[in-house]
Amino acid sequence: CGEVCEENTIVSEVTFGEAASGAAVVQGSFVRAGQTRANMTGPGRFGSGQESREMTLYNSRRRIQRLTTALHLSEHYIDTAQRYFQLALNMQITRGRRAMYVSAACLYIVCRQEKNSVMLIDFTDVLRVSVFKLGATFAKLVNLLNLQLPIVDPSLYIARFAGMLQFGDKTQQVIVDASRLVQRMDRDWIRTGRRPAGICGACLLIAARLHNFRRTQREIIQVVKIADTTLRRRLDELRLTPSGNLSVSDFRGLWLEQSADPPAFTNNRIKARRAMLAQQEHQQQ
């Protein structure tokens, strides 16, 4: 009767046809994993034959490649960052956000997992964008992807900043003392809840003075890229600990087992004592 009960247009067999010139051509289209339709090419077809999704992934890979070249990263960062971007695309996280921000955030996630010394502000210098906008995209991406990134260790950036400050043949000695100061700050609760740049700036300034390098606070600020108030605050917090009262020889030869109270706890005690003294003076008057 000619009635078609069932028809499947997608087949796995490869069939060939003959073109007008007599050459053999493959018939049909190849559907990749993740595609929603076959590539449509030929007479009367418009477009490049690629889906919008494929173009998005292709452009994101090109952006990630440019970033890795500018930041001097290895090739395996590209593949890992591209997989994160594809995951974000599948979860529709890229909607309403600039693709360049998402690509940079994916690459920074890989840098954090690999414990690389590249900082988020390095991405903003390359892209010429606000660090707060890029940081917001990064935080949102980490939250939606439910990633558990390792805490940034300030010791990763000590060697990088020390090289920029040009200590000459004593660079390694400055790095050793600065790394020891980072460990001391960690034991005294100064590192907890603080950005690594401020910790590195304070440790490098003290380590430079230990080796008779007259590096000013302005020079440290320009290299580490922090505010002057942040640098002074880290120095004041270290000064209030028992380690701040050690001499140079004692600092290098001794390791204090006891740890100081957290800076927030110490500041609250100082404020409470000042308030109590002010209240006593008011009562005496």
PDB file of C-alpha atoms in Angstrom:
ATOM      1  CA  CYS A   1       0.000   0.000   0.000  1.00  0.00           C
ATOM      2  CA  GLY A   2       3.022   2.322   0.290  1.00  0.00           C
ATOM      3  CA  GLU A   3       2.383   3.444   3.883  1.00  0.00           C
ATOM      4  CA  VAL A   4       5.594   4.159   5.878  1.00  0.00           C
ATOM      5  CA  CYS A   5       5.270   2.719   9.388  1.00  0.00           C
ATOM      6  CA  GLU A   6       8.705   3.793  10.716  1.00  0.00           C
ATOM      7  CA  GLU A   7      11.653   5.696   9.327  1.00  0.00           C
ATOM      8  CA  ASN A   8      15.005   6.559  10.887  1.00  0.00           C
ATOM      9  CA  THR A   9      17.032   9.186   9.025  1.00  0.00           C
ATOM     10  CA  ILE A  10      20.133   8.779  11.200  1.00  0.00           C
ATOM     11  CA  VAL A  11      22.211   5.782  10.176  1.00  0.00           C
ATOM     12  CA  SER A  12      25.683   4.630  11.077  1.00  0.00           C
ATOM     13  CA  GLU A  13      26.537   3.191   7.653  1.00  0.00           C
ATOM     14  CA  VAL A  14      28.714   5.167   5.291  1.00  0.00           C
ATOM     15  CA  THR A  15      27.183   5.545   1.823  1.00  0.00           C
ATOM     16  CA  PHE A  16      28.691   7.086  -1.264  1.00  0.00           C
ATOM     17  CA  GLY A  17      27.239   8.815  -4.265  1.00  0.00           C
ATOM     18  CA  GLU A  18      28.509  10.078  -7.581  1.00  0.00           C
ATOM     19  CA  ALA A  19      28.956  13.753  -8.332  1.00  0.00           C
ATOM     20  CA  ALA A  20      28.393  15.404 -11.701  1.00  0.00           C
ATOM     21  CA  SER A  21      32.097  15.139 -12.445  1.00  0.00           C
ATOM     22  CA  GLY A  22      32.046  11.423 -11.745  1.00  0.00           C
ATOM     23  CA  ALA A  23      33.900  11.655  -8.434  1.00  0.00           C
ATOM     24  CA  ALA A  24      32.700   9.640  -5.439  1.00  0.00           C
ATOM     25  CA  VAL A  25      31.359  11.708  -2.526  1.00  0.00           C
ATOM     26  CA  VAL A  26      30.192  10.754   0.966  1.00  0.00           C
ATOM     27  CA  GLN A  27      26.481  11.198   1.540  1.00  0.00           C
ATOM     28  CA  GLY A  28      25.005  12.486   4.794  1.00  0.00           C
ATOM     29  CA  SER A  29      26.395  14.579   7.654  1.00  0.00           C
ATOM     30  CA  PHE A  30      28.443  13.801  10.734  1.00  0.00           C
ATOM     31  CA  VAL A  31      26.808  14.629  14.078  1.00  0.00           C
ATOM     32  CA  ARG A  32      29.312  15.121  16.886  1.00  0.00           C
ATOM     33  CA  ALA A  33      28.660  14.444  20.560  1.00  0.00           C
ATOM     34  CA  GLY A  34      26.884  17.416  22.073  1.00  0.00           C
ATOM     35  CA  GLN A  35      25.524  18.738  18.767  1.00  0.00           C
ATOM     36  CA  THR A  36      21.823  19.391  18.478  1.00  0.00           C
ATOM     37  CA  ARG A  37      21.688  19.102  14.697  1.00  0.00           C
ATOM     38  CA  ALA A  38      23.857  18.166  11.756  1.00  0.00           C
ATOM     39  CA  ASN A  39      26.044  20.690   9.965  1.00  0.00           C
ATOM     40  CA  MET A  40      24.100  22.022   7.024  1.00  0.00           C
ATOM     41  CA  THR A  41      26.215  22.962   4.020  1.00  0.00           C
ATOM     42  CA  GLY A  42      25.769  23.026   0.314  1.00  0.00           C
ATOM     43  CA  PRO A  43      23.787  25.057  -2.258  1.00  0.00           C
ATOM     44  CA  GLY A  44      21.082  27.197  -0.723  1.00  0.00           C
ATOM     45  CA  ARG A  45      22.543  26.863   2.799  1.00  0.00           C
ATOM     46  CA  PHE A  46      23.620  29.963   4.644  1.00  0.00           C
ATOM     47  CA  GLY A  47      26.280  30.283   7.352  1.00  0.00           C
ATOM     48  CA  SER A  48      29.620  28.668   7.972  1.00  0.00           C
ATOM     49  CA  GLY A  49      28.126  25.273   8.773  1.00  0.00           C
ATOM     50  CA  GLN A  50      29.019  25.430  12.475  1.00  0.00           C
ATOM     51  CA  GLU A  51      26.621  25.807  15.324  1.00  0.00           C
ATOM     52  CA  SER A  52      26.667  28.761  17.637  1.00  0.00           C
ATOM     53  CA  ARG A  53      27.843  26.458  20.431  1.00  0.00           C
ATOM     54  CA  GLU A  54      30.818  25.303  18.405  1.00  0.00           C
ATOM     55  CA  MET A  55      31.738  28.860  17.529  1.00  0.00           C
ATOM     56  CA  THR A  56      31.534  29.829  21.199  1.00  0.00           C
ATOM     57  CA  LEU A  57      33.864  27.009  22.202  1.00  0.00           C
ATOM     58  CA  TYR A  58      36.240  27.804  19.369  1.00  0.00           C
ATOM     59  CA  ASN A  59      36.398  31.497  20.296  1.00  0.00           C
ATOM     60  CA  SER A  60      36.870  30.687  23.975  1.00  0.00           C
ATOM     61  CA  ARG A  61      39.827  28.445  23.167  1.00  0.00           C
ATOM     62  CA  ARG A  62      41.405  31.236  21.131  1.00  0.00           C
ATOM     63  CA  ARG A  63      40.958  33.672  24.027  1.00  0.00           C
ATOM     64  CA  ILE A  64      42.451  31.205  26.500  1.00  0.00           C
ATOM     65  CA  GLN A  65      45.398  30.614  24.175  1.00  0.00           C
ATOM     66  CA  ARG A  66      46.080  34.354  23.968  1.00  0.00           C
ATOM     67  CA  LEU A  67      45.950  34.643  27.751  1.00  0.00           C
ATOM     68  CA  THR A  68      48.315  31.716  28.302  1.00  0.00           C
ATOM     69  CA  THR A  69      50.767  33.230  25.822  1.00  0.00           C
ATOM     70  CA  ALA A  70      50.636  36.632  27.513  1.00  0.00           C
ATOM     71  CA  LEU A  71      51.051  35.112  30.994  1.00  0.00           C
ATOM     72  CA  HIS A  72      53.749  32.605  29.915  1.00  0.00           C
ATOM     73  CA  LEU A  73      51.785  29.519  30.952  1.00  0.00           C
ATOM     74  CA  SER A  74      52.256  25.992  29.628  1.00  0.00           C
ATOM     75  CA  GLU A  75      50.023  24.294  27.079  1.00  0.00           C
ATOM     76  CA  HIS A  76      48.197  21.944  29.452  1.00  0.00           C
ATOM     77  CA  TYR A  77      46.517  24.964  31.077  1.00  0.00           C
ATOM     78  CA  ILE A  78      44.599  25.530  27.846  1.00  0.00           C
ATOM     79  CA  ASP A  79      42.899  22.117  27.758  1.00  0.00           C
ATOM     80  CA  THR A  80      41.912  22.198  31.434  1.00  0.00           C
ATOM     81  CA  ALA A  81      40.559  25.748  31.225  1.00  0.00           C
ATOM     82  CA  GLN A  82      38.644  24.852  28.061  1.00  0.00           C
ATOM     83  CA  ARG A  83      36.945  21.963  29.863  1.00  0.00           C
ATOM     84  CA  TYR A  84      35.857  24.319  32.632  1.00  0.00           C
ATOM     85  CA  PHE A  85      34.471  26.732  30.046  1.00  0.00           C
ATOM     86  CA  GLN A  86      32.564  23.918  28.339  1.00  0.00           C
ATOM     87  CA  LEU A  87      31.139  22.887  31.710  1.00  0.00           C
ATOM     88  CA  ALA A  88      30.080  26.481  32.371  1.00  0.00           C
ATOM     89  CA  LEU A  89      28.500  26.605  28.923  1.00  0.00           C
ATOM     90  CA  ASN A  90      26.541  23.405  29.563  1.00  0.00           C
ATOM     91  CA  MET A  91      25.236  24.841  32.840  1.00  0.00           C
ATOM     92  CA  GLN A  92      24.357  28.122  31.075  1.00  0.00           C
ATOM     93  CA  ILE A  93      26.617  30.105  33.411  1.00  0.00           C
ATOM     94  CA  THR A  94      27.938  32.134  30.483  1.00  0.00           C
ATOM     95  CA  ARG A  95      24.564  33.773  29.875  1.00  0.00           C
ATOM     96  CA  GLY A  96      24.543  37.418  30.860  1.00  0.00           C
ATOM     97  CA  ARG A  97      28.338  37.498  31.308  1.00  0.00           C
ATOM     98  CA  ARG A  98      31.100  38.541  28.988  1.00  0.00           C
ATOM     99  CA  ALA A  99      32.795  35.554  27.423  1.00  0.00           C
ATOM    100  CA  MET A 100      36.233  37.085  28.003  1.00  0.00           C
ATOM    101  CA  TYR A 101      35.584  37.288  31.762  1.00  0.00           C
ATOM    102  CA  VAL A 102      34.421  33.661  31.881  1.00  0.00           C
ATOM    103  CA  SER A 103      37.434  32.455  29.875  1.00  0.00           C
ATOM    104  CA  ALA A 104      39.836  34.355  32.131  1.00  0.00           C
ATOM    105  CA  ALA A 105      38.093  33.043  35.245  1.00  0.00           C
ATOM    106  CA  CYS A 106      38.387  29.447  33.978  1.00  0.00           C
ATOM    107  CA  LEU A 107      42.099  29.908  33.343  1.00  0.00           C
ATOM    108  CA  TYR A 108      42.618  31.467  36.775  1.00  0.00           C
ATOM    109  CA  ILE A 109      40.867  28.465  38.355  1.00  0.00           C
ATOM    110  CA  VAL A 110      43.464  26.209  36.733  1.00  0.00           C
ATOM    111  CA  CYS A 111      46.256  28.474  38.005  1.00  0.00           C
ATOM    112  CA  ARG A 112      44.882  28.208  41.529  1.00  0.00           C
ATOM    113  CA  GLN A 113      44.653  24.425  41.311  1.00  0.00           C
ATOM    114  CA  GLU A 114      48.186  24.167  39.928  1.00  0.00           C
ATOM    115  CA  LYS A 115      49.435  26.571  42.656  1.00  0.00           C
ATOM    116  CA  ASN A 116      50.898  28.890  40.069  1.00  0.00           C
ATOM    117  CA  SER A 117      52.261  32.323  41.004  1.00  0.00           C
ATOM    118  CA  VAL A 118      49.956  34.134  38.561  1.00  0.00           C
ATOM    119  CA  MET A 119      47.548  36.454  40.389  1.00  0.00           C
ATOM    120  CA  LEU A 120      44.109  37.672  39.395  1.00  0.00           C
ATOM    121  CA  ILE A 121      45.433  41.198  38.948  1.00  0.00           C
ATOM    122  CA  ASP A 122      47.795  39.859  36.262  1.00  0.00           C
ATOM    123  CA  PHE A 123      44.750  38.881  34.211  1.00  0.00           C
ATOM    124  CA  THR A 124      43.285  42.356  34.596  1.00  0.00           C
ATOM    125  CA  ASP A 125      46.545  43.927  33.430  1.00  0.00           C
ATOM    126  CA  VAL A 126      46.420  41.861  30.250  1.00  0.00           C
ATOM    127  CA  LEU A 127      42.708  42.366  29.606  1.00  0.00           C
ATOM    128  CA  ARG A 128      42.608  46.020  30.748  1.00  0.00           C
ATOM    129  CA  VAL A 129      39.501  45.428  32.849  1.00  0.00           C
ATOM    130  CA  SER A 130      38.502  46.021  36.449  1.00  0.00           C
ATOM    131  CA  VAL A 131      39.795  43.482  38.943  1.00  0.00           C
ATOM    132  CA  PHE A 132      36.489  43.670  40.813  1.00  0.00           C
ATOM    133  CA  LYS A 133      34.422  42.708  37.748  1.00  0.00           C
ATOM    134  CA  LEU A 134      36.720  39.809  36.921  1.00  0.00           C
ATOM    135  CA  GLY A 135      36.818  38.758  40.570  1.00  0.00           C
ATOM    136  CA  ALA A 136      33.015  38.753  40.739  1.00  0.00           C
ATOM    137  CA  THR A 137      32.851  36.474  37.687  1.00  0.00           C
ATOM    138  CA  PHE A 138      35.481  34.181  39.191  1.00  0.00           C
ATOM    139  CA  ALA A 139      33.666  33.953  42.541  1.00  0.00           C
ATOM    140  CA  LYS A 140      30.335  33.256  40.830  1.00  0.00           C
ATOM    141  CA  LEU A 141      31.876  30.567  38.633  1.00  0.00           C
ATOM    142  CA  VAL A 142      33.519  28.814  41.589  1.00  0.00           C
ATOM    143  CA  ASN A 143      30.263  28.921  43.547  1.00  0.00           C
ATOM    144  CA  LEU A 144      28.072  27.565  40.741  1.00  0.00           C
ATOM    145  CA  LEU A 145      30.545  24.841  39.772  1.00  0.00           C
ATOM    146  CA  ASN A 146      30.953  23.900  43.464  1.00  0.00           C
ATOM    147  CA  LEU A 147      34.745  23.915  43.272  1.00  0.00           C
ATOM    148  CA  GLN A 148      37.006  23.577  46.298  1.00  0.00           C
ATOM    149  CA  LEU A 149      40.111  25.588  45.498  1.00  0.00           C
ATOM    150  CA  PRO A 150      43.211  25.423  47.702  1.00  0.00           C
ATOM    151  CA  ILE A 151      43.986  28.424  49.895  1.00  0.00           C
ATOM    152  CA  VAL A 152      46.587  30.682  48.344  1.00  0.00           C
ATOM    153  CA  ASP A 153      49.995  30.316  49.965  1.00  0.00           C
ATOM    154  CA  PRO A 154      51.850  33.672  50.043  1.00  0.00           C
ATOM    155  CA  SER A 155      55.148  31.796  49.731  1.00  0.00           C
ATOM    156  CA  LEU A 156      54.293  31.144  46.071  1.00  0.00           C
ATOM    157  CA  TYR A 157      54.715  34.827  45.244  1.00  0.00           C
ATOM    158  CA  ILE A 158      57.819  35.556  47.330  1.00  0.00           C
ATOM    159  CA  ALA A 159      60.313  34.505  44.651  1.00  0.00           C
ATOM    160  CA  ARG A 160      58.438  36.388  41.955  1.00  0.00           C
ATOM    161  CA  PHE A 161      58.296  39.678  43.866  1.00  0.00           C
ATOM    162  CA  ALA A 162      61.880  39.291  45.117  1.00  0.00           C
ATOM    163  CA  GLY A 163      63.110  39.020  41.534  1.00  0.00           C
ATOM    164  CA  MET A 164      61.274  42.215  40.628  1.00  0.00           C
ATOM    165  CA  LEU A 165      62.892  44.076  43.531  1.00  0.00           C
ATOM    166  CA  GLN A 166      66.398  43.268  42.224  1.00  0.00           C
ATOM    167  CA  PHE A 167      68.341  42.063  45.252  1.00  0.00           C
ATOM    168  CA  GLY A 168      71.222  40.797  43.120  1.00  0.00           C
ATOM    169  CA  ASP A 169      73.248  37.855  44.422  1.00  0.00           C
ATOM    170  CA  LYS A 170      71.411  37.998  47.767  1.00  0.00           C
ATOM    171  CA  THR A 171      68.014  37.276  46.219  1.00  0.00           C
ATOM    172  CA  GLN A 172      67.907  33.699  47.489  1.00  0.00           C
ATOM    173  CA  GLN A 173      68.822  34.769  51.021  1.00  0.00           C
ATOM    174  CA  VAL A 174      66.056  37.366  51.015  1.00  0.00           C
ATOM    175  CA  ILE A 175      63.595  34.734  49.768  1.00  0.00           C
ATOM    176  CA  VAL A 176      64.557  32.378  52.610  1.00  0.00           C
ATOM    177  CA  ASP A 177      64.065  35.038  55.294  1.00  0.00           C
ATOM    178  CA  ALA A 178      60.825  36.260  53.741  1.00  0.00           C
ATOM    179  CA  SER A 179      59.468  32.701  53.573  1.00  0.00           C
ATOM    180  CA  ARG A 180      60.372  32.224  57.235  1.00  0.00           C
ATOM    181  CA  LEU A 181      58.459  35.401  58.069  1.00  0.00           C
ATOM    182  CA  VAL A 182      55.432  34.064  56.174  1.00  0.00           C
ATOM    183  CA  GLN A 183      55.520  30.898  58.294  1.00  0.00           C
ATOM    184  CA  ARG A 184      55.824  32.999  61.437  1.00  0.00           C
ATOM    185  CA  MET A 185      52.831  35.117  60.423  1.00  0.00           C
ATOM    186  CA  ASP A 186      50.860  31.980  59.725  1.00  0.00           C
ATOM    187  CA  ARG A 187      51.594  30.663  63.212  1.00  0.00           C
ATOM    188  CA  ASP A 188      50.646  34.019  64.762  1.00  0.00           C
ATOM    189  CA  TRP A 189      47.257  34.096  62.924  1.00  0.00           C
ATOM    190  CA  ILE A 190      48.233  37.125  60.834  1.00  0.00           C
ATOM    191  CA  ARG A 191      47.949  35.290  57.526  1.00  0.00           C
ATOM    192  CA  THR A 192      44.426  33.978  58.187  1.00  0.00           C
ATOM    193  CA  GLY A 193      41.812  35.997  56.322  1.00  0.00           C
ATOM    194  CA  ARG A 194      44.415  38.248  54.691  1.00  0.00           C
ATOM    195  CA  ARG A 195      45.233  38.651  51.033  1.00  0.00           C
ATOM    196  CA  PRO A 196      48.594  37.102  50.099  1.00  0.00           C
ATOM    197  CA  ALA A 197      49.906  40.289  48.470  1.00  0.00           C
ATOM    198  CA  GLY A 198      49.858  42.191  51.768  1.00  0.00           C
ATOM    199  CA  ILE A 199      51.653  39.363  53.574  1.00  0.00           C
ATOM    200  CA  CYS A 200      54.307  39.176  50.844  1.00  0.00           C
ATOM    201  CA  GLY A 201      54.862  42.929  50.884  1.00  0.00           C
ATOM    202  CA  ALA A 202      55.430  43.088  54.642  1.00  0.00           C
ATOM    203  CA  CYS A 203      57.717  40.027  54.681  1.00  0.00           C
ATOM    204  CA  LEU A 204      59.809  41.256  51.755  1.00  0.00           C
ATOM    205  CA  LEU A 205      60.226  44.690  53.295  1.00  0.00           C
ATOM    206  CA  ILE A 206      61.492  43.215  56.573  1.00  0.00           C
ATOM    207  CA  ALA A 207      63.693  40.654  54.799  1.00  0.00           C
ATOM    208  CA  ALA A 208      65.217  43.413  52.665  1.00  0.00           C
ATOM    209  CA  ARG A 209      66.050  45.448  55.774  1.00  0.00           C
ATOM    210  CA  LEU A 210      67.651  42.353  57.361  1.00  0.00           C
ATOM    211  CA  HIS A 211      70.123  42.273  54.453  1.00  0.00           C
ATOM    212  CA  ASN A 212      70.746  46.053  54.487  1.00  0.00           C
ATOM    213  CA  PHE A 213      68.658  46.795  51.377  1.00  0.00           C
ATOM    214  CA  ARG A 214      66.999  50.182  51.762  1.00  0.00           C
ATOM    215  CA  ARG A 215      63.796  49.349  49.950  1.00  0.00           C
ATOM    216  CA  THR A 216      61.116  51.936  50.667  1.00  0.00           C
ATOM    217  CA  GLN A 217      57.471  51.204  51.260  1.00  0.00           C
ATOM    218  CA  ARG A 218      56.626  52.900  47.962  1.00  0.00           C
ATOM    219  CA  GLU A 219      58.871  50.495  46.058  1.00  0.00           C
ATOM    220  CA  ILE A 220      57.217  47.519  47.747  1.00  0.00           C
ATOM    221  CA  ILE A 221      53.759  48.903  47.021  1.00  0.00           C
ATOM    222  CA  GLN A 222      54.513  49.376  43.317  1.00  0.00           C
ATOM    223  CA  VAL A 223      55.721  45.787  42.961  1.00  0.00           C
ATOM    224  CA  VAL A 224      53.189  43.981  45.150  1.00  0.00           C
ATOM    225  CA  LYS A 225      50.295  46.292  44.126  1.00  0.00           C
ATOM    226  CA  ILE A 226      48.693  46.942  47.489  1.00  0.00           C
ATOM    227  CA  ALA A 227      47.707  50.057  49.398  1.00  0.00           C
ATOM    228  CA  ASP A 228      50.130  51.730  51.778  1.00  0.00           C
ATOM    229  CA  THR A 229      47.674  51.340  54.657  1.00  0.00           C
ATOM    230  CA  THR A 230      47.573  47.574  54.072  1.00  0.00           C
ATOM    231  CA  LEU A 231      51.354  47.329  54.236  1.00  0.00           C
ATOM    232  CA  ARG A 232      51.582  49.377  57.436  1.00  0.00           C
ATOM    233  CA  ARG A 233      48.818  47.358  59.052  1.00  0.00           C
ATOM    234  CA  ARG A 234      50.602  44.049  58.396  1.00  0.00           C
ATOM    235  CA  LEU A 235      53.807  45.507  59.828  1.00  0.00           C
ATOM    236  CA  ASP A 236      51.998  46.736  62.951  1.00  0.00           C
ATOM    237  CA  GLU A 237      50.367  43.343  63.465  1.00  0.00           C
ATOM    238  CA  LEU A 238      53.747  41.609  63.305  1.00  0.00           C
ATOM    239  CA  ARG A 239      55.275  44.177  65.647  1.00  0.00           C
ATOM    240  CA  LEU A 240      52.733  43.302  68.371  1.00  0.00           C
ATOM    241  CA  THR A 241      53.720  39.604  68.344  1.00  0.00           C
ATOM    242  CA  PRO A 242      56.638  38.082  70.312  1.00  0.00           C
ATOM    243  CA  SER A 243      58.506  37.600  67.030  1.00  0.00           C
ATOM    244  CA  GLY A 244      58.540  41.353  66.526  1.00  0.00           C
ATOM    245  CA  ASN A 245      60.808  41.766  69.573  1.00  0.00           C
ATOM    246  CA  LEU A 246      63.496  39.354  68.375  1.00  0.00           C
ATOM    247  CA  SER A 247      66.873  40.487  67.127  1.00  0.00           C
ATOM    248  CA  VAL A 248      68.184  39.467  63.709  1.00  0.00           C
ATOM    249  CA  SER A 249      70.351  36.665  65.095  1.00  0.00           C
ATOM    250  CA  ASP A 250      67.562  35.396  67.355  1.00  0.00           C
ATOM    251  CA  PHE A 251      65.067  35.440  64.493  1.00  0.00           C
ATOM    252  CA  ARG A 252      67.313  33.303  62.305  1.00  0.00           C
ATOM    253  CA  GLY A 253      68.392  30.930  65.068  1.00  0.00           C
ATOM    254  CA  LEU A 254      65.274  30.564  67.222  1.00  0.00           C
ATOM    255  CA  TRP A 255      61.776  29.359  66.511  1.00  0.00           C
ATOM    256  CA  LEU A 256      59.179  30.371  69.061  1.00  0.00           C
ATOM    257  CA  GLU A 257      56.829  27.512  69.841  1.00  0.00           C
ATOM    258  CA  GLN A 258      54.063  29.646  71.279  1.00  0.00           C
ATOM    259  CA  SER A 259      51.721  31.489  68.955  1.00  0.00           C
ATOM    260  CA  ALA A 260      50.278  34.952  69.441  1.00  0.00           C
ATOM    261  CA  ASP A 261      46.593  35.808  69.618  1.00  0.00           C
ATOM    262  CA  PRO A 262      44.813  36.713  66.368  1.00  0.00           C
ATOM    263  CA  PRO A 263      45.104  40.426  65.482  1.00  0.00           C
ATOM    264  CA  ALA A 264      41.343  40.938  65.701  1.00  0.00           C
ATOM    265  CA  PHE A 265      41.300  39.522  69.239  1.00  0.00           C
ATOM    266  CA  THR A 266      44.264  41.681  70.272  1.00  0.00           C
ATOM    267  CA  ASN A 267      42.705  44.836  68.807  1.00  0.00           C
ATOM    268  CA  ASN A 268      39.423  44.170  70.600  1.00  0.00           C
ATOM    269  CA  ARG A 269      41.269  43.787  73.907  1.00  0.00           C
ATOM    270  CA  ILE A 270      43.096  47.071  73.320  1.00  0.00           C
ATOM    271  CA  LYS A 271      39.853  48.854  72.482  1.00  0.00           C
ATOM    272  CA  ALA A 272      38.126  47.394  75.538  1.00  0.00           C
ATOM    273  CA  ARG A 273      40.995  48.509  77.784  1.00  0.00           C
ATOM    274  CA  ARG A 274      40.939  52.000  76.347  1.00  0.00           C
ATOM    275  CA  ALA A 275      37.182  52.202  76.856  1.00  0.00           C
ATOM    276  CA  MET A 276      37.542  51.032  80.453  1.00  0.00           C
ATOM    277  CA  LEU A 277      40.257  53.631  81.159  1.00  0.00           C
ATOM    278  CA  ALA A 278      38.166  56.356  79.598  1.00  0.00           C
ATOM    279  CA  GLN A 279      35.193  55.331  81.725  1.00  0.00           C
ATOM    280  CA  GLN A 280      37.326  55.364  84.897  1.00  0.00           C
ATOM    281  CA  GLU A 281      38.636  58.853  84.116  1.00  0.00           C
ATOM    282  CA  HIS A 282      35.093  60.055  83.502  1.00  0.00           C
ATOM    283  CA  GLN A 283      33.946  58.666  86.874  1.00  0.00           C
ATOM    284  CA  GLN A 284      36.866  60.311  88.679  1.00  0.00           C
ATOM    285  CA  GLN A 285      35.952  63.673  87.202  1.00  0.00           C
TER     286      GLN A 285
END
